Coordinates of C-alpha atoms and ligand atoms in Angstrom, one line a residue:
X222 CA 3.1 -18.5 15.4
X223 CA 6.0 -16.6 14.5
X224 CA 6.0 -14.8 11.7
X225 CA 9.0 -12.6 9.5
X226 CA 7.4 -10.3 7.5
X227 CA 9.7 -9.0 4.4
X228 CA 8.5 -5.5 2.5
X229 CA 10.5 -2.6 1.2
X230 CA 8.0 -0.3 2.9
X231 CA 6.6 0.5 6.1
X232 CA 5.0 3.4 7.9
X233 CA 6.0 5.6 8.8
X234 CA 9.8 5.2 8.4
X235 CA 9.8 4.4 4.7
X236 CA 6.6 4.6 2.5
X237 CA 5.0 5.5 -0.9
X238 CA 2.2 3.9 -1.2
X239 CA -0.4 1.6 0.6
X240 CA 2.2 -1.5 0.8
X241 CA 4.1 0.8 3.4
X242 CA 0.7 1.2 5.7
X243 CA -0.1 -2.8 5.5
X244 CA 3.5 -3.8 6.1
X245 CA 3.0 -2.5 9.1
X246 CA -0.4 -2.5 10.4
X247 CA -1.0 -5.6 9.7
X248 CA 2.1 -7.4 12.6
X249 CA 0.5 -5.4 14.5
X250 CA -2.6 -6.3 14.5
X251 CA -1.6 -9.9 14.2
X252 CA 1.1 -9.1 16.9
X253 CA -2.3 -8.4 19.0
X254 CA -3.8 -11.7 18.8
X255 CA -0.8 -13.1 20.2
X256 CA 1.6 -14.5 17.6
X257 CA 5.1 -13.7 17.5
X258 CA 5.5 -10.6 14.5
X259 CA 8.9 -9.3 12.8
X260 CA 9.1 -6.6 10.0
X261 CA 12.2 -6.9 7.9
X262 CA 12.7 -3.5 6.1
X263 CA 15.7 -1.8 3.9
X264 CA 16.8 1.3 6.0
X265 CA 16.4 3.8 3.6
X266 CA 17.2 7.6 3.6
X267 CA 13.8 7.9 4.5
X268 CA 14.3 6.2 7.0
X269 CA 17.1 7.5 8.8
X270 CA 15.7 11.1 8.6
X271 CA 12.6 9.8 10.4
X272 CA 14.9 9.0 13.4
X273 CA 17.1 12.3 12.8
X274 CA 13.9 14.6 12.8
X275 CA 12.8 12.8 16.1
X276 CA 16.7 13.3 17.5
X277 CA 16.6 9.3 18.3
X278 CA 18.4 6.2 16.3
X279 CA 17.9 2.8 16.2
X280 CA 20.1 0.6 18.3
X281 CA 22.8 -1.8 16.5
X282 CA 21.4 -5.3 16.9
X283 CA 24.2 -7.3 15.9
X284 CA 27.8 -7.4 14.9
X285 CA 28.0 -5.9 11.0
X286 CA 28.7 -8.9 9.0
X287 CA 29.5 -9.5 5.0
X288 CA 27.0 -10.9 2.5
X289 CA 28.0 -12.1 -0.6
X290 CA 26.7 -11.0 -4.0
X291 CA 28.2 -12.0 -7.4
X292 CA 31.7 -13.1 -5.8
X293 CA 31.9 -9.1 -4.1
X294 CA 31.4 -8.8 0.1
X295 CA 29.3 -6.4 1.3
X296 CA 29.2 -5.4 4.9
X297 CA 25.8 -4.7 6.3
X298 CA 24.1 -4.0 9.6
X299 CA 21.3 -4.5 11.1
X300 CA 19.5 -2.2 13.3
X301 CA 16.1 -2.0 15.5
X302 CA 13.8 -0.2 16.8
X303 CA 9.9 -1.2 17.3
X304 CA 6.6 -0.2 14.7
X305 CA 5.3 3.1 16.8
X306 CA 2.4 2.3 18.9
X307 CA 3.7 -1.4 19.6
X308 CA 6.1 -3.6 21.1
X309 CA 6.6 -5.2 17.1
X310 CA 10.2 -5.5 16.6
X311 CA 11.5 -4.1 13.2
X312 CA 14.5 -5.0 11.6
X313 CA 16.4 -2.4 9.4
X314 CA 19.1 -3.6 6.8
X315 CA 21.3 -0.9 7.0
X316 CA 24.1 -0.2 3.5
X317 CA 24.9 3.1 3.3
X318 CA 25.3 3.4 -0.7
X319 CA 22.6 1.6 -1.5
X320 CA 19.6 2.7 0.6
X321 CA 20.7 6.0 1.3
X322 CA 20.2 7.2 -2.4
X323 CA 18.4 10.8 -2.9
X324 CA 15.2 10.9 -5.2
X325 CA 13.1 8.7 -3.7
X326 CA 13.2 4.7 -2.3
X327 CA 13.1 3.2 -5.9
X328 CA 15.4 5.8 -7.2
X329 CA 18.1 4.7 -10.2
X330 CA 21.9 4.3 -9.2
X331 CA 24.5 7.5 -9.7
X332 CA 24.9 5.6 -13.3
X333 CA 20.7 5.9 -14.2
X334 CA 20.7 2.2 -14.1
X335 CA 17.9 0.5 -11.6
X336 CA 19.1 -2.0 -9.9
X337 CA 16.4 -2.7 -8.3
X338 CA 17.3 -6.3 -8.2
X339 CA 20.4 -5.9 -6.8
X340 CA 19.5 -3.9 -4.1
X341 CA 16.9 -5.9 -2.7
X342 CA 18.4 -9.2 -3.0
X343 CA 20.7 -7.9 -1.0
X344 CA 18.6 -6.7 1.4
X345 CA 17.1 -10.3 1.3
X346 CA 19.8 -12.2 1.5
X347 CA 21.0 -9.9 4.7
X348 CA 17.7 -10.3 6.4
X349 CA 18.0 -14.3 5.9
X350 CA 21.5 -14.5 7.1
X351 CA 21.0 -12.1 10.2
X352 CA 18.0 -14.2 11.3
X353 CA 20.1 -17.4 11.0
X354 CA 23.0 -15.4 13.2
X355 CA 20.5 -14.6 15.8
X356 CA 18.9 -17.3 15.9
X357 CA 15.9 -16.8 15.1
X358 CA 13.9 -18.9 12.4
X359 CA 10.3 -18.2 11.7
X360 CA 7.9 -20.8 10.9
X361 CA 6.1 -18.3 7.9
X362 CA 8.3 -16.4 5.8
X363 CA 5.9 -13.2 4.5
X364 CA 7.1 -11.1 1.7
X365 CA 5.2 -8.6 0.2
X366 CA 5.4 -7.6 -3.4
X367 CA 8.5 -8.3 -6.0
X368 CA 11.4 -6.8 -4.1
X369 CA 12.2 -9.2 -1.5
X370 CA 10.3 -12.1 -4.1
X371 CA 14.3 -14.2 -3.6
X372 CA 13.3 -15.3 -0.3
X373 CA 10.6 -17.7 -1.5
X374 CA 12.3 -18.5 -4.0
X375 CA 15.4 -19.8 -1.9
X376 CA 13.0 -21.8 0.1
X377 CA 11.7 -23.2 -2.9
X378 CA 11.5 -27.3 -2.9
X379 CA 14.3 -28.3 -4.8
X380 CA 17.6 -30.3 -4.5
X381 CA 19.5 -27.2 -3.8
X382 CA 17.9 -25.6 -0.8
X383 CA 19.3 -24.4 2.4
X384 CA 18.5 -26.7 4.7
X385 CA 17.4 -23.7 7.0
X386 CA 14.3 -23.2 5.0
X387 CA 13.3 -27.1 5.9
X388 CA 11.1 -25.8 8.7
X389 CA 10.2 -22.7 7.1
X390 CA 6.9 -21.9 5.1
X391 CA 6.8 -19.1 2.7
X392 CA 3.4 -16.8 1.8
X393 CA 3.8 -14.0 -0.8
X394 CA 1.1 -11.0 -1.1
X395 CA 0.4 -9.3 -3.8
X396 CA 0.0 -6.0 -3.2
X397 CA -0.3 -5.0 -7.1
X398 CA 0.6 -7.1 -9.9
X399 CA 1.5 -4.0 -12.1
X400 CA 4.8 -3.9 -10.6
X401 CA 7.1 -7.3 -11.6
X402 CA 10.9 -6.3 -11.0
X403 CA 11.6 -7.1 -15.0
X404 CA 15.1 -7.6 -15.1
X405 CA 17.4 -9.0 -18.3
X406 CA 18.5 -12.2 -18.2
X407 CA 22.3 -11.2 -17.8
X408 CA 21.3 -10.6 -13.9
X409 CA 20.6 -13.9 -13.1
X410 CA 24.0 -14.3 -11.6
X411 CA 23.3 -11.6 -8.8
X412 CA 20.1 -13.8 -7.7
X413 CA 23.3 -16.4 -7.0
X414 CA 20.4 -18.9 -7.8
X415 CA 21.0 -22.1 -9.9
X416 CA 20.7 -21.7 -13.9
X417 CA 18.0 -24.2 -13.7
X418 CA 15.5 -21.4 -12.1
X419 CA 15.9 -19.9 -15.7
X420 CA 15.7 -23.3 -17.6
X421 CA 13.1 -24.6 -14.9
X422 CA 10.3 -21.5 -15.3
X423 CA 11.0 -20.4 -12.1
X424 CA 12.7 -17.1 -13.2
X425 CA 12.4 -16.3 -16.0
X426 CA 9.0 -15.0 -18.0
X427 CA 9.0 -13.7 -21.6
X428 CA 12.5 -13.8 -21.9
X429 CA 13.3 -12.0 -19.2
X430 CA 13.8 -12.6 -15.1
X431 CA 10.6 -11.6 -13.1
X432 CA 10.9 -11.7 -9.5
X433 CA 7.3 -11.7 -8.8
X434 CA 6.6 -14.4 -11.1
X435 CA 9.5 -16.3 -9.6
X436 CA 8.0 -15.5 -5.9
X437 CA 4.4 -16.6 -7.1
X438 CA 5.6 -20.1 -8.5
X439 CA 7.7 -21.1 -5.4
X440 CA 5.5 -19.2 -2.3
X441 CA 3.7 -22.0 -0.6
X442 CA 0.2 -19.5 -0.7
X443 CA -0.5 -16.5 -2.4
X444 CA -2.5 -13.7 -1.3
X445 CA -4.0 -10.3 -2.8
X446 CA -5.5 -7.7 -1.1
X447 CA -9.2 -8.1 -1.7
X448 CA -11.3 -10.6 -3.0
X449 CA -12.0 -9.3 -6.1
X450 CA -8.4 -8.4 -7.3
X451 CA -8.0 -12.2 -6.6
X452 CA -10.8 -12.9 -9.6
X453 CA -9.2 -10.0 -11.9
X454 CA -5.4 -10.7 -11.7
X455 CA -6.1 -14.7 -12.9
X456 CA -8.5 -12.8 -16.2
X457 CA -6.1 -11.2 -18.9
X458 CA -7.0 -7.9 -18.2
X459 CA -6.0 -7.9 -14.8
X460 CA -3.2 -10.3 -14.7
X461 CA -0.7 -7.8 -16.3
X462 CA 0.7 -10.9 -18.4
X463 CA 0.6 -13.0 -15.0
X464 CA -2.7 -14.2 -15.4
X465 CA -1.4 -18.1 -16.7
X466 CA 1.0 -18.0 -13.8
X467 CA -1.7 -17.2 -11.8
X468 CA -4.3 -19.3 -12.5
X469 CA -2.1 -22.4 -12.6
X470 CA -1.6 -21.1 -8.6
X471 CA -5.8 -20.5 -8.3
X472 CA -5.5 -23.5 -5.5
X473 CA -3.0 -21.7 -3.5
X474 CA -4.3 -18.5 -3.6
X475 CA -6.8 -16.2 -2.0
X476 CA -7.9 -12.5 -1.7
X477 CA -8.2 -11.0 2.1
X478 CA -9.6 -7.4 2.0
X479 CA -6.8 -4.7 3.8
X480 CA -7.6 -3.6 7.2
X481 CA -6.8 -0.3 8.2
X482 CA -4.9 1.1 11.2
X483 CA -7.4 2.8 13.7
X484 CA -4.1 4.1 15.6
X485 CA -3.4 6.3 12.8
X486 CA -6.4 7.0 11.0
X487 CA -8.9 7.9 13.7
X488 CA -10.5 11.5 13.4
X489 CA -11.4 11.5 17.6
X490 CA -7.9 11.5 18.2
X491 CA -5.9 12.8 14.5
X492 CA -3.1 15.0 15.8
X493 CA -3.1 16.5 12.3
X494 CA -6.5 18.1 12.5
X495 CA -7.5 21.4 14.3
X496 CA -10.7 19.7 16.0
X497 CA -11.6 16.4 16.6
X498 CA -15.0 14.8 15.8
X499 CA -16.5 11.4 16.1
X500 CA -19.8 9.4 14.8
X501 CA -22.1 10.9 18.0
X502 CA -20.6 14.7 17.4
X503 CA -19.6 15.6 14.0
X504 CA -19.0 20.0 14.6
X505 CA -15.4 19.0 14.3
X506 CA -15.5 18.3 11.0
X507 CA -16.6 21.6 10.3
X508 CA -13.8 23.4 11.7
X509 CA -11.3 21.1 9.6
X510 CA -13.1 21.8 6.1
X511 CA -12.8 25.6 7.1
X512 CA -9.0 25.0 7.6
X513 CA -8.9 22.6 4.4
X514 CA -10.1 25.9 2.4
X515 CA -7.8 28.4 4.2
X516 CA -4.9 26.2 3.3
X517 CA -6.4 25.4 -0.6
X518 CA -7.8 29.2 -1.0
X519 CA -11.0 28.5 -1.5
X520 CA -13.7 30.8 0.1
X521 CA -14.0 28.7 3.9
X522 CA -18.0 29.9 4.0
X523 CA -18.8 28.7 0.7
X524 CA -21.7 25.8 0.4
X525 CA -20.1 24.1 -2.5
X526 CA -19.0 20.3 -2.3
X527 CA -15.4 19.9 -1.6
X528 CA -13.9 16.7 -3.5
X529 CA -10.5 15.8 -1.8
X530 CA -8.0 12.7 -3.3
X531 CA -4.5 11.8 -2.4
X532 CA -2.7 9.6 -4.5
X533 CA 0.3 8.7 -6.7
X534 CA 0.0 10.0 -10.0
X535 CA -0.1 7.3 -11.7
X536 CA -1.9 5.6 -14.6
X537 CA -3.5 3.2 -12.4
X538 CA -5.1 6.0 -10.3
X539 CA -7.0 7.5 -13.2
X540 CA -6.0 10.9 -12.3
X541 CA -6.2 12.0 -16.0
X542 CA -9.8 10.9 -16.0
X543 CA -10.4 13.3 -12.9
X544 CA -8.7 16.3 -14.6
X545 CA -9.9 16.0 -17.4
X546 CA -13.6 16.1 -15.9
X547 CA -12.3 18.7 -13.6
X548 CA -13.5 22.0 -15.6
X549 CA -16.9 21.0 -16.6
X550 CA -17.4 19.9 -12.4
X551 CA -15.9 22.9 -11.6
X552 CA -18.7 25.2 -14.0
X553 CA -21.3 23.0 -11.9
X554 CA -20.3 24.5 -8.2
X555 CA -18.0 21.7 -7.6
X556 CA -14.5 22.0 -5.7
X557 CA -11.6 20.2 -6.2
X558 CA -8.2 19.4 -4.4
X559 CA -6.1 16.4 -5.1
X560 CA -2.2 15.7 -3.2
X561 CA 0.0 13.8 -4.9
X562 CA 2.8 13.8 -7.0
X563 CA 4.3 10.9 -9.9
X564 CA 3.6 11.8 -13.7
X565 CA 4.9 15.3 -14.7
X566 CA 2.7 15.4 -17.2
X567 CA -0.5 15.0 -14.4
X568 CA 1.9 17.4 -12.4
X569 CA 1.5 20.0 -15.3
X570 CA -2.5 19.4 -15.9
X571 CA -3.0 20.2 -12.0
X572 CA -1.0 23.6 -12.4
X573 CA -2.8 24.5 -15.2
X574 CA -6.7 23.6 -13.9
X575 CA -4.7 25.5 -10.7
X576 CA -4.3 28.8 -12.7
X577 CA -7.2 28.7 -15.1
X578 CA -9.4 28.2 -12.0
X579 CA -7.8 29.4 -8.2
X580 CA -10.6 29.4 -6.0
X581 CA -11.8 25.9 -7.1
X582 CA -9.3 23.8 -8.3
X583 CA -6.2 23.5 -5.6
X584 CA -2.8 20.9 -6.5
X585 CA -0.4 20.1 -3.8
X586 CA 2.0 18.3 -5.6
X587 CA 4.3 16.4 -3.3
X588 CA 4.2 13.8 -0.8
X589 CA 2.6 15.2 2.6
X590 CA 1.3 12.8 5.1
X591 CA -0.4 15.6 7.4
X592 CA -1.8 17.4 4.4
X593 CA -3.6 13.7 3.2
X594 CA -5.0 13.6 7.2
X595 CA -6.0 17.2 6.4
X596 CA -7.9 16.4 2.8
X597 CA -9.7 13.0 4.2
X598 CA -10.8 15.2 6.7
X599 CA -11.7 18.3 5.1
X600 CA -13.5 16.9 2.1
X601 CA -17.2 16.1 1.6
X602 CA -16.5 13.6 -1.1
X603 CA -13.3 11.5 -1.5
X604 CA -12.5 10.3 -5.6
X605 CA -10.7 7.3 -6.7
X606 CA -11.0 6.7 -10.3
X607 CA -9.0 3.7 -10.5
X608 CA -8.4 2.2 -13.9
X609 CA -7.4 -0.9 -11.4
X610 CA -7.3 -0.9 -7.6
X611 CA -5.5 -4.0 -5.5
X612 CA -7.6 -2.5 -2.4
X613 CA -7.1 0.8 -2.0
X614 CA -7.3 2.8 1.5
X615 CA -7.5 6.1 1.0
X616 CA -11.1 4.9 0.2
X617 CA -11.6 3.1 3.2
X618 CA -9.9 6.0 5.2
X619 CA -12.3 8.8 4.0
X620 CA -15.3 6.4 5.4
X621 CA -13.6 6.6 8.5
X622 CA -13.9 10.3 8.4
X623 CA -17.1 10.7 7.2
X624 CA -15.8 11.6 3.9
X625 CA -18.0 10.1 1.1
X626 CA -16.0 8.0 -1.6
X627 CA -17.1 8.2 -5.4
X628 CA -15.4 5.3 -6.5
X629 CA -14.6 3.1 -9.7
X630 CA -16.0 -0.4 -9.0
X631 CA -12.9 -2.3 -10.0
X632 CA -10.9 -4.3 -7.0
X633 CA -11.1 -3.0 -3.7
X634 CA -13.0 -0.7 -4.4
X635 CA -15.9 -2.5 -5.3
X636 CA -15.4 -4.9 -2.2
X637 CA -15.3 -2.0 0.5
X638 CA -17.7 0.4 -0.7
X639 CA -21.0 -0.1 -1.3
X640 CA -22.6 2.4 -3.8
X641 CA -25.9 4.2 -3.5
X642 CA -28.6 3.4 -6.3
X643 CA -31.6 5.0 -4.7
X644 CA -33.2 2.2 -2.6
X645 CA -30.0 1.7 -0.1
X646 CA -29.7 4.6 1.3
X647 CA -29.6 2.8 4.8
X648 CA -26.7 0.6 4.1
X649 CA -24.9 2.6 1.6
X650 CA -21.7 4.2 2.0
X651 CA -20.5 6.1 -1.5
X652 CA -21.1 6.2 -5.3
X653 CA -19.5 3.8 -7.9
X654 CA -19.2 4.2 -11.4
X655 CA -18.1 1.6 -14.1
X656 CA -16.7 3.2 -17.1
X657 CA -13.1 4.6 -17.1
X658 CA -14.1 7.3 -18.8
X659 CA -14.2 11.4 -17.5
X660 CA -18.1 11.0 -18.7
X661 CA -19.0 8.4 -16.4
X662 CA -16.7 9.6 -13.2
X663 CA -18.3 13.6 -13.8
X664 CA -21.9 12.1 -14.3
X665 CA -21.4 9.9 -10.3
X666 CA -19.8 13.1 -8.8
X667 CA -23.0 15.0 -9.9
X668 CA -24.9 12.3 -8.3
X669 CA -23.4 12.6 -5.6
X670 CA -23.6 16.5 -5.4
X671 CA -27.5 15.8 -6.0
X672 CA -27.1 13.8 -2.7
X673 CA -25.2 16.1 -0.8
X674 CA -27.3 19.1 -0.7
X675 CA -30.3 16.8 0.7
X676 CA -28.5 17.3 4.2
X677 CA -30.7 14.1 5.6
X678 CA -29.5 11.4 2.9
X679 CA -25.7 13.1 3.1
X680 CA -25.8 12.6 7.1
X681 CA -27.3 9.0 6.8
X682 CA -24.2 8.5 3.7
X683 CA -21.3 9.5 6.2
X684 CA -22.6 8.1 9.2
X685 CA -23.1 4.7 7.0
X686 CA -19.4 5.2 6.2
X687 CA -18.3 6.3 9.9
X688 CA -19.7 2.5 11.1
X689 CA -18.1 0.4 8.6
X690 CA -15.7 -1.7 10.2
X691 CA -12.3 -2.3 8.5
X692 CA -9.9 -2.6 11.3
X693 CA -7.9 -5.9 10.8
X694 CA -10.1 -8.4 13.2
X695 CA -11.6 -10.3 10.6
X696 CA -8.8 -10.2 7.8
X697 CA -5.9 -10.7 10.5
X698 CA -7.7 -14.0 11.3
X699 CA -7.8 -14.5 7.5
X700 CA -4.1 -14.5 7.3
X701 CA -3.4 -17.1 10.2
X702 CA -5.6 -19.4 8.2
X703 CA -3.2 -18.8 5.3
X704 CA -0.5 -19.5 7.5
X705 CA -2.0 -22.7 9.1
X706 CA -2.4 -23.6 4.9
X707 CA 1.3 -22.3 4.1
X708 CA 2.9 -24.5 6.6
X709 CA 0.6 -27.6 5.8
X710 CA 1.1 -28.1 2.3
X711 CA 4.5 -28.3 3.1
X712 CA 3.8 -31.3 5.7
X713 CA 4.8 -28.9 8.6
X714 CA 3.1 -28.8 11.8
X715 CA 2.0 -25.5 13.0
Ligands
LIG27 P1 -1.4 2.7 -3.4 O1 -0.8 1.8 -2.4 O2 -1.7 2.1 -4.7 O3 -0.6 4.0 -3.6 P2 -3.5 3.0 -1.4 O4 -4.8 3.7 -1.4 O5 -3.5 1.6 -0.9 O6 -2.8 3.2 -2.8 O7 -2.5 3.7 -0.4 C1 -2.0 5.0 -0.6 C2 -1.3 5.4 0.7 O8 -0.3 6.4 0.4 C3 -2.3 6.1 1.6 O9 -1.9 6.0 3.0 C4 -2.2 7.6 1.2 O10 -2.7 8.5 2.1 C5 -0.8 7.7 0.9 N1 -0.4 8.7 -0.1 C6 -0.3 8.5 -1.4 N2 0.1 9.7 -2.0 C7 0.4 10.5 -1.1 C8 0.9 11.9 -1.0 N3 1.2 12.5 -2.1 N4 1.0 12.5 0.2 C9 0.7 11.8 1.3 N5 0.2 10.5 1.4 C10 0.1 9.9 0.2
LIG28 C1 -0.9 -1.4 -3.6 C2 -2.2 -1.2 -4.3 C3 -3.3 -0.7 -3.3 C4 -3.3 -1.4 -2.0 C5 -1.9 -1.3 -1.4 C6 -1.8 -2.0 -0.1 O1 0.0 -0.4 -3.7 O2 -2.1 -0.3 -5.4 O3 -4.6 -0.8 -4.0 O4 -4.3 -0.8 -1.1 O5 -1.0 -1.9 -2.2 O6 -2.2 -3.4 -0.2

């Protein structure tokens, strides 16, 4: 099948989060069962200094052309180069003054204004135009999240769609509902979409235009990212104000668990770590928690657990709920060190626990993709105490490093880790806790401290972990299903 895969992210050229790893682990994995795989990315700042610092570039695909947007022409062009470790073709949408914007790639205009919207229905109405000018129409559309959520919604049944889309199904995944693209209702014209989207309910949502909503209504199938975020984003408390949308799309909808990419995140071959180690020989791993201390200042021969995390710092990750439990942990042996950068005021909380506490509390605020190999391996135990978690793969990334997750059990957390309760030591592979309070996350570290100096359970814990499967086999089968559904509730053939 071919396939056109739509994101705003994807690793390792452009990425903040986990949509940037599945944007592009997953075409490749589905790339390896044989079907015909595009990525469609913004080329970002990011981006281009990926290429720079490796002193290549990607090659100009086609003559620039002009896309319209509110009556003005923009010239774009498009360049490629391949998703490393693959012959996957990625497609970068390349307009200087709007992706190449300091601060980040969801940074505000010179102005402080987002425009957001703008930005990426550009990018999507670019990526549609260049595919028609080369020729190359896919049978599934797949966006991923809000940005690029105008492609489904061109290809939307109605009386005014391109006729291009006619053979053309669309699937939207929802990588985390928490994130809309809210817009006011004086942007409608940059869509370039018929007022009736407003009038209709496509567009428009509490008075304003939401571009997820608008991509949920007119996808042909929706996916999530585990099974369980597909229950919780149709209850109230999940949907984030979608829920209604959502469950009037429970037909057309379905939650496939992430995979993760063994390429990248394999500790037998990680060229971020000082020694290797594997399931059969684990001495590596040894070596790379003594270089975790050295480079956190802690005391490398010290017994005491080591409790790594790497995440945005953001409300959803529950950070505050870690740091908060963070001194009375730290006065029961326990060792701390969390990457990641986001809220200030988080930011602030981890210099402070830094200074009241140096040799047991370490922050690296910043984004640092060897430092994250370096924690997941390092660390005994690996904490995520998400308020709400889509799927989640740092979690399932620390199991593949013998790194023991204490998790909340919300989302995907609670569908890829399966927590010890005393009679399971032989299947289970980390700790859960319920309440998203520092209480209950504290009370399941200490558990798990209890368990980690009975060296026998620990061993049996990460070697659990260690043989999980969670490379794509089973889920990338999961989406050609979804594919096979897209293109048939449309009456295409496949
Ligand atoms: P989310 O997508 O919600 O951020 P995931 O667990 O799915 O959460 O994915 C997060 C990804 O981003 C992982 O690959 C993680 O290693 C990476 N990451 C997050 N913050 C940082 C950081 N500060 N430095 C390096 N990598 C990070
Ligand atoms: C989102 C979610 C995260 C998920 C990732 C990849 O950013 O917050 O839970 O793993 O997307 O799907």
């Amino acid at each position: 099948m071919r396939i056109a895969n739509l994101s705003a992210e994807a690793s390792p050229f452009a990425k903040t989060g986990g949509l940037g790893d599945i944007a592009s682990s997953l075409p490749k994995a589905l790339a390896a069962t044989g079907h015909d795989v595009d990525v469609w990315v913004p080329f970002f700042l990011e981006a281009a200094e990926w290429f720079r610092r490796r002193g290549t570039w990607p090659e100009q695909e086609i003559e620039p052309f002009d896309v319209t947007v509110m009556g003005a022409s923009h010239r774009v062009s498009i360049l490629r180069s391949t998703l490393p470790g693959s012959t996957v073709p990625v497609h970068f949408v390349a307009h200087d003054s709007l992706f190449h914007r300091p601060g980040g790639l969801y940074s505000r205009n010179e102005h402080g204004a987002d425009d957001g919207i703008w930005r990426f229905s550009l990018f999507v109405r670019a990526a549609l135009e260049a595919m028609k000018r080369m020729g190359e129409r896919p049978q599934v559309l797949h966006t991923h999240d809000w940005h690029p959520g105008l492609a489904p919604m061109l290809g939307a049944w109605s009386s005014w769609r391109d006729p291009w889309f006619d053979d053309v199904a669309s699937v939207l995944t929802i990588h985390n509902v928490g994130y809309q693209g809210i817009y006011g209702p004086e942007q409608l014209p940059v869509l370039g979409l018929p007022p009736e989207t407003w009038t209709g309910g496509l567009v428009e949502h509490g008075g304003a235009i939401n571009m997820l909503k608008g991509a949920i209504v007119a996808a042909d199938m929706v996916t999530t990212v585990s099974p369980t975020y597909a229950w919780e984003i149709r209850t109230p408390e999940g949907g984030a104000g979608l829920d209604g949308v959502l469950r009037l799309k429970a037909s057309r909808l379905t939650g496939i668990l992430n995979g993760i990419d063994r390429q990248e995140w394999n500790p037998e071959t990680d060229p971020h770590l000082p020694s290797h180690y594997s399931l059969e020989d684990l001495r590596g791993k040894l070596d790379c928690r003594a270089e975790l201390c050295r480079l956190a200042n802690f005391e490398p021969a010290d017994p005491a657990m080591i409790v790594g995390s790497v995440g945005r710092l953001a409300p959803q990750k529950g950070y505050d709920i870690l740091l908060e439990a963070a001194p009375e942990l730290i006065r029961r042996g326990v060792r701390i060190v969390v990457l990641g950068s986001g809220e200030p005021a988080l930011e602030g909380s981890m210099r402070l626990l830094e200074a009241h506490y140096p040799r047991r509390f370490k922050g690296f605020i910043g984004y640092d993709d060897a430092l994250s190999h370096k924690i997941q391996a390092g660390s005994d135990v690996l904490a995520m105490p998400s308020r709400y978690e889509p799927c989640g793969l740092t979690q399932m990334y620390a199991l593949a490093y013998g790194t023991v997750p204490v998790v909340r059990r919300t989302g995907g957390l609670a569908d890829s880790i399966i927590g010890l309760h005393g009679e399971n030591l032989d299947w289970a592979t980390g700790f859960h806790f319920d309440d998203p309070s520092p209480h209950a996350f504290a009370a399941e570290v200490l558990h798990a401290q209890n368990a980690f100096f009975h060296r026998d359970s620990w061993s049996r814990l990460m070697k659990n972990g260690m043989k999980a499967d969670f490379s794509w086999g089973r889920s990338a089968n999961d989406y050609e299903l979804v594919y096979r559904r897209a293109r048939e509730v449309r009456g295409l053939p496949w």
